[in-house]
């Protein structure tokens, strides 16, 4: 049953249609901007219908979103050959494979930048926006659901808009969004956020009702967050980081409220946020991209006062709990466009503590977040650089080894740099924490070697550093063997071989 | 003759002393914050006297500045062994050698960040500030000279202040500075600059007169800017870039006023700015670090309305011309602290066009600005990342080859990443211009190979790219030969050898 009371604009009810019919509005070569951020608030029906259509008629489009989509949509689209260009982020295993095969052009962008690139005309103009909504207001304005992402800029710039009204999302969600479009004729407006809870915009996405070409009803929850069970390494990393926060409080650089926290997704970040619930912290806040289960657990424990993000990506259990008692949470959260959550200006002003996961780090503190062996992309840079570059404290966490010890995540030189040493203040592994603030490159190497490296790789890495120092330089390297661990891994299946070979 | 009328605070005249006596205030282990940015407005006497003292008594200090110093001061200090730690930038050939030998710890920092790192307690507290001044006001406030740099934060945070009153600088310089300290109890204040000419602070550096421990008179001009004579390659690069600007105007993305320009130092930037004087541009503005000869040439030609920077670094001829007719220029320029000139928030808001020089670029658009062979530092990252990350357009310029063709500045993989491909929009060599906006990594490689690479290296680089693509990946690389050009250079003195070897 379509709840047409969710369409408050009288004449728009006539534009309700099945998803397949709406998908037929999408033609070959078009540029589509779709809602969705970390698998939340994404198109459930029209993109899926378009994937089917494309499989038959070989239509190919450019697809922009907020960030990753759920429902296997990106995989279905990629398999159907429906995507010529994809940006700014994806995390689908099928699409990833096709990207790495060179069959799909992917622009892995800083998540803060897409809206500006669209406004500046650096990306092609948007033909159609597809936006999941809780309802459509009397003036055509759209009430988003569990994410905002880039939806506002897509709706503003698109010639046509397809709205998916998702009846699985309670209409009570209205009011948690704060939509602000920062464009301005001579550049960008001041983003006047000086506190995490501050609202600067509207709770809807303004939309000319004449642009709304189709309304499709759905009734399907977001793909749930994968619940990660922490392991001993994640717990150890969290422990080191909490000790570090306590030391910073002791010397007066932080208070028990810390600073607003940004945290990436995954078991280590979960363990860190879980640990905050145990310690003597209070009045915590988040200014992050994704509100996760741990955000609401911290609220429930009375430790967290407020959280700002661009999406809510929750487990099935947490989703039910939050919406069952939504009046208890609605004044503690806000969802904003991703060019506001990730704005350099706001991140610097609020003095964020950014906690992100590294794929590999090198002995000088450079971080690779995105590429295996410098070549194969995993997901993308996401918002990590937006936060690492502008935060008060930029923290990267990673286990020191993976694949049963065959891969060291600390290497002589990272094979791809997403974050240069200038943007990395602290590196934490289960071995320990390296505080890199106020150190020169050689001092950083000594600290990382002492605190972060797995014992199995200590001799190899400190040997590299010592030999490189003998050759000299501000950041001593031996280019002919900087990637020796990686080439050994490719040849033998383990990074451990070169050490054995050199003994 | 000391012009004591430059000391308007009555009791401070008693603190006038010779440079050697002032230098004796600096003790072993102290942290000194000294004025000076791009060799302008630096200490002429006290640091030189301290170098002499340190040679005798083995005193070693941490020295922070705005950016590079003139007068050979950094070299003298390094030779004397007077520096344990140096930050955030230097460009002295003697000091560079000692840094690369590992004998001097150097923190090569983004120029925007030092002030915040001091405020946040990430760097050790400052014992003594040494600041060049045109005069000292009745309340102790300091009128800076040809740079502002980090002087305001140094004076604010230091326990003691040494003022060098430079009588070679006309007192009429007062009024061109705009000093704003953005700290705030809960983070950082909004930086309310919405136009390049906007003033948000005071024209002096506030200073408690009781902190002024010494006043030293000097009478010595800044080290003059090296006048660079353009070559054919620089002219060609400028030509490609001016054509690009004209195309951007033609499609409506820019106007003849362009956007506020930031330009690095050197013959290519000079040639570009010189070229702007020839074209149909008008009402140009700068929001840059250094006001150079070309800035004033553009003003003289009627093309430039206003320029904001942190220093004026001019040739002897231009310096004389500007100060001989200062009333003509004073309302067209402003000098600000470097955390304001380089603030992400202001750079994004104004929509800067940033033009910086690359040491090497790779085929995917990553840029190395600082390290030879990944190891030996040249100067440092300076402000290039502040601008590249936050600009409207981030442009890097470089000649395609150097050392008579023995070194290609376009390589398969850069040996050090200062700017990731996310922060590089356009690369220009004398061969042509690669517009990387809206492209995936493989598309970027094709564009750079087509437009920027020197013909002598085209086969080598396109061969690498093709073979890497066959192996696959989003950003295809062959780690075992990614640095083959560099290792060949180290072994044979030329990057050309591997191509010949593989034929």
CSV table of N, CA and C in Angstrom, one decimal, chain B residues 292-345:
chain,number,residue,atom,x,y,z
B,292,UNK,N,55.8,39.4,-5.0
B,292,UNK,CA,57.1,39.4,-5.7
B,292,UNK,C,57.1,40.6,-6.7
B,293,UNK,N,58.2,40.7,-7.4
B,293,UNK,CA,58.3,41.8,-8.4
B,293,UNK,C,57.1,41.7,-9.4
B,294,UNK,N,56.8,40.5,-9.8
B,294,UNK,CA,55.7,40.4,-10.8
B,294,UNK,C,54.4,40.9,-10.2
B,295,UNK,N,54.2,40.8,-8.9
B,295,UNK,CA,52.9,41.4,-8.3
B,295,UNK,C,52.9,42.9,-8.6
B,296,UNK,N,54.0,43.6,-8.4
B,296,UNK,CA,54.0,45.0,-8.6
B,296,UNK,C,54.0,45.4,-10.0
B,297,UNK,N,54.6,44.5,-10.9
B,297,UNK,CA,54.5,44.8,-12.3
B,297,UNK,C,53.1,44.7,-12.8
B,298,UNK,N,52.4,43.7,-12.3
B,298,UNK,CA,50.9,43.6,-12.7
B,298,UNK,C,50.1,44.8,-12.2
B,299,UNK,N,50.5,45.3,-11.0
B,299,UNK,CA,49.8,46.5,-10.5
B,299,UNK,C,50.1,47.7,-11.4
B,300,UNK,N,51.4,47.8,-11.8
B,300,UNK,CA,51.9,49.0,-12.6
B,300,UNK,C,51.2,48.9,-14.0
B,301,UNK,N,51.0,47.7,-14.5
B,301,UNK,CA,50.3,47.6,-15.8
B,301,UNK,C,48.8,47.8,-15.8
B,302,UNK,N,48.3,48.0,-14.5
B,302,UNK,CA,46.9,48.2,-14.4
B,302,UNK,C,46.1,46.9,-14.4
B,303,UNK,N,46.7,45.8,-14.4
B,303,UNK,CA,46.0,44.5,-14.5
B,303,UNK,C,45.6,44.0,-13.1
B,304,UNK,N,46.3,44.4,-12.1
B,304,UNK,CA,46.1,43.8,-10.7
B,304,UNK,C,45.6,44.9,-9.8
B,305,UNK,N,44.5,44.6,-9.1
B,305,UNK,CA,43.9,45.6,-8.2
B,305,UNK,C,44.4,45.5,-6.8
B,306,UNK,N,44.7,44.2,-6.3
B,306,UNK,CA,45.0,44.1,-4.9
B,306,UNK,C,45.8,42.8,-4.7
B,307,UNK,N,46.7,42.8,-3.7
B,307,UNK,CA,47.5,41.6,-3.4
B,307,UNK,C,47.6,41.4,-1.9
B,308,UNK,N,47.2,40.2,-1.4
B,308,UNK,CA,47.4,39.8,0.0
B,308,UNK,C,48.5,38.8,0.1
B,309,UNK,N,49.4,39.0,1.0
B,309,UNK,CA,50.5,38.0,1.2
B,309,UNK,C,51.0,38.0,2.6
B,310,UNK,N,52.0,37.2,2.9
B,310,UNK,CA,52.6,37.3,4.2
B,310,UNK,C,54.0,38.0,4.2
B,311,UNK,N,54.5,38.2,3.0
B,311,UNK,CA,55.8,38.9,2.9
B,311,UNK,C,55.9,39.6,1.5
B,312,UNK,N,56.8,40.6,1.5
B,312,UNK,CA,57.2,41.2,0.2
B,312,UNK,C,58.7,40.8,0.0
B,313,UNK,N,58.9,40.1,-1.1
B,313,UNK,CA,60.3,39.6,-1.3
B,313,UNK,C,60.6,40.1,-2.7
B,314,UNK,N,61.4,41.2,-2.8
B,314,UNK,CA,61.6,42.0,-4.0
B,314,UNK,C,63.0,42.1,-4.4
B,315,UNK,N,63.3,42.3,-5.7
B,315,UNK,CA,64.6,42.6,-6.1
B,315,UNK,C,65.0,44.0,-5.6
B,316,UNK,N,66.3,44.3,-5.6
B,316,UNK,CA,66.8,45.6,-5.2
B,316,UNK,C,66.1,46.7,-5.9
B,317,UNK,N,66.0,46.5,-7.2
B,317,UNK,CA,65.3,47.6,-8.1
B,317,UNK,C,63.9,47.7,-7.7
B,318,UNK,N,63.1,46.6,-7.6
B,318,UNK,CA,61.7,46.7,-7.3
B,318,UNK,C,61.5,47.3,-5.9
B,319,UNK,N,62.3,46.9,-5.0
B,319,UNK,CA,62.1,47.4,-3.6
B,319,UNK,C,62.2,48.9,-3.6
B,320,UNK,N,63.3,49.4,-4.3
B,320,UNK,CA,63.5,50.9,-4.3
B,320,UNK,C,62.3,51.6,-5.0
B,321,UNK,N,61.8,51.0,-6.1
B,321,UNK,CA,60.7,51.6,-6.8
B,321,UNK,C,59.4,51.6,-6.0
B,322,UNK,N,59.2,50.5,-5.3
B,322,UNK,CA,57.9,50.4,-4.5
B,322,UNK,C,58.0,51.4,-3.3
B,323,UNK,N,59.1,51.5,-2.6
B,323,UNK,CA,59.2,52.3,-1.4
B,323,UNK,C,59.4,53.8,-1.8
B,324,UNK,N,59.8,54.1,-3.0
B,324,UNK,CA,59.9,55.5,-3.5
B,324,UNK,C,58.5,56.0,-3.8
B,325,UNK,N,57.6,55.2,-4.0
B,325,UNK,CA,56.2,55.6,-4.4
B,325,UNK,C,55.2,54.9,-3.5
B,326,UNK,N,55.5,54.8,-2.3
B,326,UNK,CA,54.7,53.8,-1.4
B,326,UNK,C,53.3,54.2,-1.3
B,327,UNK,N,53.0,55.5,-1.4
B,327,UNK,CA,51.6,55.9,-1.2
B,327,UNK,C,50.7,55.4,-2.4
B,328,UNK,N,51.4,55.1,-3.5
B,328,UNK,CA,50.7,54.5,-4.7
B,328,UNK,C,50.3,53.0,-4.4
B,329,UNK,N,51.1,52.4,-3.6
B,329,UNK,CA,50.9,50.9,-3.4
B,329,UNK,C,50.2,50.5,-2.1
B,330,UNK,N,50.3,51.4,-1.1
B,330,UNK,CA,49.9,50.9,0.3
B,330,UNK,C,48.4,50.5,0.4
B,331,UNK,N,47.6,51.0,-0.5
B,331,UNK,CA,46.2,50.6,-0.4
B,331,UNK,C,45.9,49.4,-1.3
B,332,UNK,N,46.9,48.9,-1.9
B,332,UNK,CA,46.7,47.8,-2.8
B,332,UNK,C,47.3,46.5,-2.2
B,333,UNK,N,47.9,46.6,-1.1
B,333,UNK,CA,48.5,45.4,-0.5
B,333,UNK,C,48.2,45.2,1.0
B,334,UNK,N,48.2,44.0,1.4
B,334,UNK,CA,48.1,43.7,2.9
B,334,UNK,C,49.0,42.5,3.2
B,335,UNK,N,49.7,42.6,4.3
B,335,UNK,CA,50.5,41.5,4.8
B,335,UNK,C,49.9,40.9,6.0
B,336,UNK,N,49.7,39.6,6.0
B,336,UNK,CA,49.0,38.9,7.1
B,336,UNK,C,49.8,37.8,7.7
B,337,UNK,N,49.5,37.3,8.9
B,337,UNK,CA,50.1,36.1,9.4
B,337,UNK,C,49.9,34.9,8.5
B,338,UNK,N,50.9,34.0,8.5
B,338,UNK,CA,50.9,32.9,7.5
B,338,UNK,C,49.8,31.9,7.8
B,339,UNK,N,49.2,31.9,9.0
B,339,UNK,CA,48.1,31.0,9.3
B,339,UNK,C,46.8,31.6,8.8
B,340,UNK,N,46.9,32.8,8.3
B,340,UNK,CA,45.7,33.4,7.7
B,340,UNK,C,45.9,33.4,6.1
B,341,UNK,N,47.1,33.7,5.7
B,341,UNK,CA,47.3,33.7,4.2
B,341,UNK,C,47.1,32.2,3.7
B,342,UNK,N,47.4,31.3,4.5
B,342,UNK,CA,47.4,29.9,4.1
B,342,UNK,C,46.3,29.1,4.7
B,343,UNK,N,45.3,29.8,5.3
B,343,UNK,CA,44.2,29.1,6.0
B,343,UNK,C,43.3,28.4,4.9
B,344,UNK,N,43.0,27.1,5.2
B,344,UNK,CA,42.2,26.3,4.4
B,344,UNK,C,40.8,27.0,4.1
B,345,UNK,N,40.3,27.5,5.2
B,345,UNK,CA,39.0,28.1,5.1
B,345,UNK,C,38.9,29.3,4.2
